Coordinates of C-alpha atoms in Angstrom, one line a residue:
Chain A
N27 CA 0.0 0.0 0.0
A28 CA 2.0 3.0 -1.3
G29 CA -0.2 5.8 0.1
V30 CA 1.3 9.2 -1.0
T31 CA 4.5 9.0 -3.1
Q32 CA 6.7 12.0 -3.8
T33 CA 9.6 12.3 -6.3
P34 CA 12.4 13.3 -6.2
K35 CA 13.4 12.8 -2.5
F36 CA 16.4 15.1 -2.8
Q37 CA 17.3 17.9 -5.3
V38 CA 19.9 20.6 -5.5
L39 CA 19.3 23.6 -7.7
K40 CA 21.1 26.7 -8.7
T41 CA 19.3 30.1 -8.3
G42 CA 17.1 30.6 -11.3
Q43 CA 16.7 27.0 -12.3
S44 CA 13.3 25.4 -12.5
M45 CA 12.0 22.1 -11.4
T46 CA 8.8 20.1 -10.7
L47 CA 8.0 18.0 -7.7
Q48 CA 5.7 15.1 -8.4
C49 CA 3.1 13.6 -6.1
A50 CA 0.8 10.7 -6.5
Q51 CA -1.7 9.1 -4.1
D52 CA -3.5 5.7 -4.5
M53 CA -6.2 6.2 -1.8
N54 CA -8.8 7.7 -4.2
H55 CA -8.7 11.0 -2.2
N56 CA -10.3 14.1 -3.6
S57 CA -8.1 16.7 -1.8
M58 CA -4.4 17.1 -2.2
Y59 CA -2.0 19.6 -0.7
W60 CA 1.6 20.9 -0.9
Y61 CA 3.3 22.1 2.3
R62 CA 6.7 23.3 3.1
Q63 CA 8.4 22.7 6.4
D64 CA 11.1 25.0 7.7
P65 CA 12.8 24.9 11.1
G66 CA 10.9 26.8 13.8
M67 CA 8.0 27.6 11.5
G68 CA 6.1 24.4 11.2
L69 CA 4.3 23.3 8.1
R70 CA 2.9 26.0 5.9
L71 CA 0.4 25.4 3.1
I72 CA 1.6 26.4 -0.4
Y73 CA -1.3 25.3 -2.6
Y74 CA -4.1 22.8 -2.4
S75 CA -6.6 21.1 -4.7
A76 CA -10.0 20.3 -3.2
S77 CA -10.9 18.2 -6.2
E78 CA -9.8 17.2 -9.6
G79 CA -9.7 20.3 -11.8
T80 CA -9.4 22.9 -9.0
T81 CA -6.5 24.5 -7.3
D82 CA -6.3 27.3 -4.7
K83 CA -3.5 29.3 -3.0
G84 CA -2.5 28.6 0.5
E85 CA -0.5 30.6 2.9
V86 CA 2.8 30.9 1.0
P87 CA 2.1 30.5 -2.8
N88 CA 4.5 33.1 -4.2
G89 CA 7.1 31.5 -6.5
Y90 CA 5.2 28.3 -7.0
N91 CA 2.7 26.9 -9.5
V92 CA 0.7 23.7 -9.3
S93 CA -1.1 21.3 -11.6
R94 CA -3.8 18.8 -10.6
L95 CA -3.1 16.4 -13.5
N96 CA -5.9 13.9 -12.5
K97 CA -7.4 12.6 -9.3
R98 CA -4.2 10.8 -8.4
E99 CA -1.5 13.4 -9.2
F100 CA -0.7 16.9 -8.0
S101 CA 2.6 18.5 -9.0
L102 CA 4.4 21.6 -7.7
R103 CA 6.6 23.7 -10.0
L104 CA 9.3 26.2 -9.1
E105 CA 9.7 28.4 -12.2
S106 CA 12.8 30.3 -11.0
A107 CA 14.2 28.8 -7.8
A108 CA 15.5 31.2 -5.1
P109 CA 17.5 30.4 -2.0
S110 CA 14.5 31.2 0.2
Q111 CA 12.8 28.1 -1.4
T112 CA 15.3 25.8 0.3
S113 CA 13.0 23.6 2.4
V114 CA 11.5 20.3 2.8
Y115 CA 8.3 19.9 0.7
F116 CA 5.5 17.5 1.7
C117 CA 2.6 16.4 -0.4
A118 CA -0.5 15.3 1.4
S119 CA -4.0 14.0 0.6
S120 CA -7.3 13.6 2.4
D121 CA -10.8 12.3 1.9
R122 CA -12.8 15.5 1.6
G123 CA -16.0 14.1 3.0
L124 CA -15.7 11.4 5.7
T125 CA -13.0 12.2 8.2
G126 CA -10.6 14.7 6.6
E127 CA -7.7 12.7 7.9
L128 CA -4.4 13.9 6.3
F129 CA -1.9 11.4 4.9
F130 CA 1.6 12.6 4.0
G131 CA 4.4 11.6 1.6
E132 CA 8.0 11.1 2.8
G133 CA 9.0 14.6 1.7
S134 CA 11.3 16.1 -0.9
R135 CA 14.4 17.9 0.3
L136 CA 15.3 20.9 -1.9
T137 CA 18.4 23.0 -1.7
V138 CA 18.7 26.1 -3.8
L139 CA 22.3 27.5 -4.0
Chain B
K28 CA -6.4 33.3 12.2
Q29 CA -6.0 29.9 13.9
E30 CA -2.9 29.5 15.9
V31 CA -1.7 26.1 17.3
T32 CA 0.8 26.0 20.1
Q33 CA 2.7 23.0 21.4
I34 CA 4.4 23.1 24.8
P35 CA 7.0 22.0 25.6
A36 CA 9.2 22.2 22.5
A37 CA 11.3 19.4 23.8
L38 CA 10.9 16.7 26.4
S39 CA 13.2 14.0 27.8
V40 CA 11.9 11.2 29.9
P41 CA 13.2 7.8 31.2
E42 CA 11.8 4.7 29.6
G43 CA 8.6 3.4 31.2
E44 CA 7.3 6.8 32.2
N45 CA 3.7 7.9 31.2
L46 CA 3.7 11.3 29.6
V47 CA 1.4 14.0 28.2
L48 CA 2.0 16.2 25.2
N49 CA 0.0 19.4 25.0
C50 CA -1.6 21.2 22.0
S51 CA -3.6 24.4 22.3
F52 CA -5.5 26.2 19.6
T53 CA -7.2 29.6 19.4
D54 CA -10.2 29.0 17.3
S55 CA -12.6 26.5 18.8
A56 CA -14.6 26.1 15.6
I57 CA -12.6 23.1 14.4
Y58 CA -13.6 20.2 12.2
N59 CA -11.0 17.9 13.7
L60 CA -7.7 17.6 15.4
Q61 CA -5.0 15.2 14.3
W62 CA -1.8 14.0 16.0
F63 CA 1.2 13.0 13.9
R64 CA 4.6 11.5 14.6
Q65 CA 7.7 12.6 12.6
D66 CA 11.0 10.8 12.7
P67 CA 14.1 12.6 11.6
G68 CA 14.3 13.0 7.8
K69 CA 10.9 11.4 7.4
G70 CA 7.3 12.3 6.6
L71 CA 4.5 12.7 9.0
T72 CA 2.7 9.6 10.2
S73 CA -0.9 9.9 11.4
L74 CA -1.4 8.7 14.9
L75 CA -4.9 9.7 16.0
L76 CA -7.7 11.8 14.5
I77 CA -10.4 13.3 16.7
Q78 CA -13.5 14.7 15.1
S79 CA -15.0 17.9 16.6
S80 CA -17.9 15.8 18.1
Q81 CA -15.6 13.4 19.9
R82 CA -13.8 13.8 23.2
E83 CA -11.1 11.3 22.8
Q84 CA -9.5 8.6 20.6
T85 CA -7.3 5.6 21.6
S86 CA -4.8 3.5 19.7
G87 CA -2.7 1.1 21.7
R88 CA -0.6 3.0 24.2
L89 CA -1.8 6.3 22.8
N90 CA -4.8 8.3 23.9
A91 CA -5.7 11.7 22.5
S92 CA -8.3 14.0 24.1
L93 CA -10.1 17.1 22.8
D94 CA -11.6 19.9 24.8
K95 CA -12.9 22.6 22.4
S96 CA -14.2 24.9 25.1
S97 CA -10.7 25.3 26.5
G98 CA -9.0 25.1 23.1
R99 CA -6.8 22.2 24.2
S100 CA -5.8 18.7 23.1
T101 CA -3.5 16.3 24.9
L102 CA -1.7 13.2 23.7
Y103 CA -1.1 10.7 26.4
I104 CA 1.6 8.1 25.9
A105 CA 1.6 5.2 28.3
A106 CA 4.7 3.2 29.3
S107 CA 7.0 5.1 27.0
Q108 CA 9.7 3.3 25.0
P109 CA 12.9 4.4 23.3
G110 CA 11.1 3.7 20.0
D111 CA 8.7 6.5 20.8
S112 CA 11.4 9.1 20.4
A113 CA 10.3 11.4 17.6
T114 CA 8.7 14.8 17.1
Y115 CA 5.0 14.9 17.7
L116 CA 2.9 17.4 15.9
C117 CA -0.8 18.4 16.2
A118 CA -2.9 20.0 13.5
S119 CA -6.4 21.4 13.5
R120 CA -8.7 21.6 10.5
F121 CA -10.9 24.6 10.8
G122 CA -12.7 27.4 8.9
G123 CA -13.0 26.7 5.2
Y124 CA -12.4 23.0 5.8
Q125 CA -9.3 23.1 3.7
K126 CA -7.4 25.1 6.2
V127 CA -5.2 23.1 8.5
T128 CA -2.9 24.7 11.0
F129 CA 0.1 22.9 12.4
G130 CA 1.9 23.3 15.6
I131 CA 5.7 23.3 15.5
G132 CA 5.9 20.1 17.5
T133 CA 7.3 18.6 20.6
K134 CA 10.5 16.7 20.3
L135 CA 10.4 13.7 22.6
Q136 CA 13.4 11.7 23.7
V137 CA 12.8 8.5 25.7
I138 CA 16.0 7.5 27.5
P139 CA 16.6 3.7 28.0

């Protein structure tokens, strides 16, 4: 049972480069989320998708774009990476209706030089 | 704006001790509250989920309670083990349903 799968697990970028973080879930969840985790700041929501075909900004969306490719997949793109985007990124999913329980991937550790 | 606070930030206890981790939140209009465990370099693992209509949930040696009126949740760990060493986070889902606010976590060390 894979749950939420993120790729890549580690990435080093130079300032100005672009990249896409991929996320897929196999739990048939409607809602998917992208968070970043920074020391002393907890997890902060970047973007979320309440259902296939919809996306909305979270708390810290600047510098990011997302695509809800289908019900299973939700990708996060950094168009022009900045050192301030050095962080650990987590994808999560939840069942919108029943319990709202969040399930997380293992994280993607991104360093921007 | 919902704020979630976890105190203490770190806790060290001897093996076998019962312990309580605290989580407080400012907006009592929550849908649910969820406790997670995070091991170093890993993702968040869901431990317990309490719906707003519930007072507590239990799983094995773990018991989580919810008191909306006081804006508090506690995670009780019985007979702690070294394998319980990790960071424990709480999160509340509130407002527009999609909003989830996390605490910064309590780093627990259980000493053999």
